[in-house]
Coordinates of C-alpha atoms in Angstrom, one line a residue:
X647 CA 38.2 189.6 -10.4
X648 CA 40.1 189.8 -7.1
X649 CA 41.4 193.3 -6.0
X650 CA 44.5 193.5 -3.8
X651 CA 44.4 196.6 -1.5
X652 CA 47.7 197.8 -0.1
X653 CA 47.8 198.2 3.3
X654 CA 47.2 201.0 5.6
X655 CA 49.2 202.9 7.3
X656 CA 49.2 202.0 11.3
X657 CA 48.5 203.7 13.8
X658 CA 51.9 203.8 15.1
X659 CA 53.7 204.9 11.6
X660 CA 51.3 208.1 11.4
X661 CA 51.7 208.8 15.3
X662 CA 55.7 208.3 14.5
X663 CA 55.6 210.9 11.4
X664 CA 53.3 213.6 13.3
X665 CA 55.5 213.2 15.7
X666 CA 58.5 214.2 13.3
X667 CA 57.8 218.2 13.6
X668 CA 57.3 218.2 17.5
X669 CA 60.7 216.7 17.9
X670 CA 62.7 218.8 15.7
X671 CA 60.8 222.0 17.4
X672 CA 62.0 220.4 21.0
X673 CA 65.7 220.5 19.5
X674 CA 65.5 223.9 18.3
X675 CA 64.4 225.4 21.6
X676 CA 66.8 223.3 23.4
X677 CA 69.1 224.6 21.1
X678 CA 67.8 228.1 21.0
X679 CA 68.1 228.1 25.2
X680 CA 71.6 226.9 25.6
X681 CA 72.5 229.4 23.5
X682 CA 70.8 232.2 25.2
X683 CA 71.0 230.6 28.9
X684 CA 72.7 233.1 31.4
X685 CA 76.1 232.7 32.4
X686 CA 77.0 229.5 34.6
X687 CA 78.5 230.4 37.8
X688 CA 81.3 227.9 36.1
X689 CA 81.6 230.0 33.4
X690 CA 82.1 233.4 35.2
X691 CA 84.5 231.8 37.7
X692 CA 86.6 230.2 34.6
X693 CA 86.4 233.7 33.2
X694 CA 87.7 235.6 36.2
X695 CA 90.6 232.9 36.3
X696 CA 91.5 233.8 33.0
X697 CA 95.2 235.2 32.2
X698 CA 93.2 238.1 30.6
X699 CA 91.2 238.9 33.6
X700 CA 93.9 238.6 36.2
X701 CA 96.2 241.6 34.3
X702 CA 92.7 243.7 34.1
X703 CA 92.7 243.6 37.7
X704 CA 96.0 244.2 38.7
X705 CA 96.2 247.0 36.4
X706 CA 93.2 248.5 37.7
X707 CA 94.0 247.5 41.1
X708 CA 97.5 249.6 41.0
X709 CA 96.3 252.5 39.3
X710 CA 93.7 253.5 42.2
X711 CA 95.8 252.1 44.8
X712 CA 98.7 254.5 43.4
X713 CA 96.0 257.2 43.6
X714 CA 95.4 256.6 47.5
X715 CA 98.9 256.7 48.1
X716 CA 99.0 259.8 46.3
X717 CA 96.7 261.5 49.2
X718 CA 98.6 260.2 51.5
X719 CA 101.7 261.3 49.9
X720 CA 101.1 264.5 48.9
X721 CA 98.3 266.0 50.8
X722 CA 97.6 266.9 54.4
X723 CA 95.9 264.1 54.4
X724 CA 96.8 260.8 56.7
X725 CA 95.8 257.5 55.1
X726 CA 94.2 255.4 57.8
X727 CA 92.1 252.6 56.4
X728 CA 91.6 251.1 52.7
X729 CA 88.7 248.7 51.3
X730 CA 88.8 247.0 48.3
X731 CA 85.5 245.3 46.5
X732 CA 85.8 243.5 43.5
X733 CA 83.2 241.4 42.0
X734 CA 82.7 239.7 38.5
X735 CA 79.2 238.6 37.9
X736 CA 77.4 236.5 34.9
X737 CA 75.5 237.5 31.9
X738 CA 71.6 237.2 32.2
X739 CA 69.5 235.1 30.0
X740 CA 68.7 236.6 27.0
X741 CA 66.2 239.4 27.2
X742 CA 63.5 239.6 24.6
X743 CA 61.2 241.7 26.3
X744 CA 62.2 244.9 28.9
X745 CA 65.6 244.1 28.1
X746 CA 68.4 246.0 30.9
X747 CA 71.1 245.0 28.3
X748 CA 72.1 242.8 31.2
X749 CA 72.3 240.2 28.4
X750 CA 74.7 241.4 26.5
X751 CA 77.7 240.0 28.3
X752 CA 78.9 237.1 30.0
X753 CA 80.7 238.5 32.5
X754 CA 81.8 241.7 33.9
X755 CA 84.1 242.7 36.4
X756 CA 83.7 246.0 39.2
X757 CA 86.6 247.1 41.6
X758 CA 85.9 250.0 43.8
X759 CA 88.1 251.2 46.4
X760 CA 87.5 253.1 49.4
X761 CA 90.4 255.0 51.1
X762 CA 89.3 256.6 54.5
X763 CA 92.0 259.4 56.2
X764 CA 92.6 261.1 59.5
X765 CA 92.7 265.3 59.2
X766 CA 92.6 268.0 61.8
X767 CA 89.2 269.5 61.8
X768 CA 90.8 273.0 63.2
X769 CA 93.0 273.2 59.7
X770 CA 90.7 272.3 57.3
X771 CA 91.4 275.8 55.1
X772 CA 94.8 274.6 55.0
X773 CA 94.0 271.0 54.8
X774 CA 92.3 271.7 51.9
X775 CA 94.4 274.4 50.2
X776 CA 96.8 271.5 50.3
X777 CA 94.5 269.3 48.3
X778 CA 93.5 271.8 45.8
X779 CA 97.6 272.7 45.9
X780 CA 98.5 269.1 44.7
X781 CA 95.8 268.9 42.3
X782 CA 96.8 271.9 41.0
X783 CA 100.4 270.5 39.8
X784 CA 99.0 267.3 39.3
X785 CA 96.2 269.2 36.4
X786 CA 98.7 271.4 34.7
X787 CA 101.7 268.7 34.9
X788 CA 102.8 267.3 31.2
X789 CA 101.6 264.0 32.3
X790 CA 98.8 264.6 34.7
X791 CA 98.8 262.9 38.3
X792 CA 96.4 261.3 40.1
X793 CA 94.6 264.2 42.6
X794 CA 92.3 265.9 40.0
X795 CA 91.2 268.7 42.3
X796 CA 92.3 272.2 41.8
X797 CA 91.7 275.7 42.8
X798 CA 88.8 277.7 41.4
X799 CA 86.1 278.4 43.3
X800 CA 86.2 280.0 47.1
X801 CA 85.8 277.2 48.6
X802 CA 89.5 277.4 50.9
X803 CA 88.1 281.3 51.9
X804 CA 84.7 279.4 52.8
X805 CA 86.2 277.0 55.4
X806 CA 88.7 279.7 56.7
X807 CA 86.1 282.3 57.7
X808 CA 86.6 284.6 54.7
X809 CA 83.9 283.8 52.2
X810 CA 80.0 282.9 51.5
X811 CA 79.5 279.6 51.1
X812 CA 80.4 278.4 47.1
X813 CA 76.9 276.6 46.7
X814 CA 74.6 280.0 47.1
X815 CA 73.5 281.4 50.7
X816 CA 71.4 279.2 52.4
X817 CA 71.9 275.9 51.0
X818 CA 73.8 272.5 52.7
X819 CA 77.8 272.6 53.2
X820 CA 79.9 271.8 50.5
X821 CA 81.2 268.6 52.0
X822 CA 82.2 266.6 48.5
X823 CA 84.2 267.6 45.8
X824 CA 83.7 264.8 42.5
X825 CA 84.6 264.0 39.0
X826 CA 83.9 261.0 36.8
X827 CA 85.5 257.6 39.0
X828 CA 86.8 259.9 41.7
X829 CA 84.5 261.5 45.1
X830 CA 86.2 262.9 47.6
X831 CA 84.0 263.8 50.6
X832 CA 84.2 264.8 54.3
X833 CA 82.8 265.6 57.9
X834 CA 80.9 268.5 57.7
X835 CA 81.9 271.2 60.2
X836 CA 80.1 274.3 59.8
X837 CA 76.3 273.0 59.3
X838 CA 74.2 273.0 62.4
X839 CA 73.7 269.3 61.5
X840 CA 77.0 267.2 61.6
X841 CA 77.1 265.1 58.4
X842 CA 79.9 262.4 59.1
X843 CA 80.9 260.6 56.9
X844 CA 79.8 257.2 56.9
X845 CA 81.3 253.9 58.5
X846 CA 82.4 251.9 55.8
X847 CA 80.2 248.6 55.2
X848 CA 80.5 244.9 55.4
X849 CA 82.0 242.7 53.1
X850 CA 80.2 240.1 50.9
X851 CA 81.7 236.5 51.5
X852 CA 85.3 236.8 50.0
X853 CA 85.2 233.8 47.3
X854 CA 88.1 234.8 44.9
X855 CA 88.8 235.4 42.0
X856 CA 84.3 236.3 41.8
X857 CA 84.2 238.2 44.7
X858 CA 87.2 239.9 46.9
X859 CA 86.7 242.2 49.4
X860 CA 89.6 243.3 52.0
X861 CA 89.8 245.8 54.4
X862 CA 93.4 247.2 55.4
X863 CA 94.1 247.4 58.2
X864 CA 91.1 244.7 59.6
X865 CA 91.0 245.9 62.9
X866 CA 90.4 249.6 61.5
X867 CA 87.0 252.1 61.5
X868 CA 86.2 255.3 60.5
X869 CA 84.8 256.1 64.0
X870 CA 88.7 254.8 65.6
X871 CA 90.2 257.6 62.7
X872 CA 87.8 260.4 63.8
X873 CA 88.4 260.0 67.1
X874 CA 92.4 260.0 66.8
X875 CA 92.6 262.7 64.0
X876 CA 89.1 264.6 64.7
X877 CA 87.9 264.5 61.1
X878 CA 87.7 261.9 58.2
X879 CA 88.0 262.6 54.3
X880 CA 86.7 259.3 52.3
X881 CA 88.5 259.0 49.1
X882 CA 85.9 256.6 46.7
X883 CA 87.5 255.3 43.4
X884 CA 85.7 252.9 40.8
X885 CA 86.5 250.8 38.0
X886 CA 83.5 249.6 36.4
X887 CA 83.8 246.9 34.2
X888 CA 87.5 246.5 34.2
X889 CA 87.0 243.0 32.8
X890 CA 84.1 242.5 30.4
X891 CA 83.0 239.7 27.9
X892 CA 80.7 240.2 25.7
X893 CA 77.9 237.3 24.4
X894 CA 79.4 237.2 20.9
X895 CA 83.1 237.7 21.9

């Protein structure tokens, strides 16, 4: 009796169908990665573009640039120089291990402005009595302005000669007054080792709408303002993430 044997399976067929498995575990990482890639600098500078983003700014923009004029305004204070830094940056790559939650969006936008002004170092109880004086109406007003300083503490008596230093005997001059987005600092006077305040930086490569930073006027520096008024108060106001996307938005 003959006896047919079906044929086997070559080489090729069994290399093809193990390699089945490999291949779809290939897709799913490629799949798995695009997905949890970080932001494309395409990406972020489509995002910053965005209708959204651009009304984010401005408003955030105005608000802290009406605050500045405010100073300017309504204090002793004499606006001299402004910077403006705004930066949007991407998402990072998805984080599974010692994650910074840096992964979480992909993008999100800082503005931080920096307004620098000219006082007279030989009024600077009534410099800032006038300070704490606008803050005072600006606190208790029905719809509260934008100087959030008030009276409360001796700090006026302290820089006129009439009271102990507000921080405890012995310890530095109280050169800064803060609250949360708002610092307010200034030359010391009194300590035995001048703290000025500091020249204000250099921008990063202005590529807008990702990065803008300008400085108003150009030609201006703290160290010009101190020499023409005698003392410089730097006014530092921050909008972090103004503009945010998150991954799953």
């Amino acid at each position: 009796m003959t006896m047919t044997r079906a044929p086997r399976a070559t080489s090729g067929g069994r290399r093809a169908a193990g390699c089945l498995p490999g291949l779809l575990l290939v897709l799913a990482v490629t799949a798995c990665s695009a997905a949890d890639r970080a932001t494309s600098p395409e990406e972020v500078r489509e995002l910053a573009s965005g209708t959204q983003a651009q009304e984010a700014r401005k408003t955030a923009e105005d608000y802290r640039r009406n605050t500045v004029r405010a100073y300017d305004r309504d204090t002793p204070l004499t606006l001299g120089l402004v910077t403006v830094t705004d930066t949007c940056i991407g998402g990072a790559a998805r984080e599974w291990f010692f994650p910074t939650d840096d992964d979480r969006y992909r993008i999100h936008c800082d503005l931080r402005i920096t307004a620098y002004y000219g006082a007279d170092p030989k009024r600077i109880g009534d410099v800032l009595d006038g300070i704490l004086t606008a803050g005072d109406h600006d606190v208790s007003a029905s719809s509260p302005g934008p100087i959030p300083f008030e009276h409360g503490g001796p700090l006026v008596d302290y820089y006129r000669g009439k009271g102990p230093n507000p921080t405890g005997p012995g310890t530095p001059e109280p050169a800064r007054l803060s609250t949360p987005g708002q610092t307010l600092s200034w030359d010391t006077l009194r300590s035995s080792r001048a703290t000025p305040v500091a020249e204000s930086g250099p921008c990063p490569p202005d590529d807008p709408p990702v990065t803008r930073c300008l400085r108003e006027p150009a030609s201006a520096t703290v160290a010009g303002l101190r020499k023409q008024y005698g003392m410089v108060f730097a006014l530092e106001l921050s909008a972090s993430d103004y503009y945010t996307v998150l991954r799953d938005s």
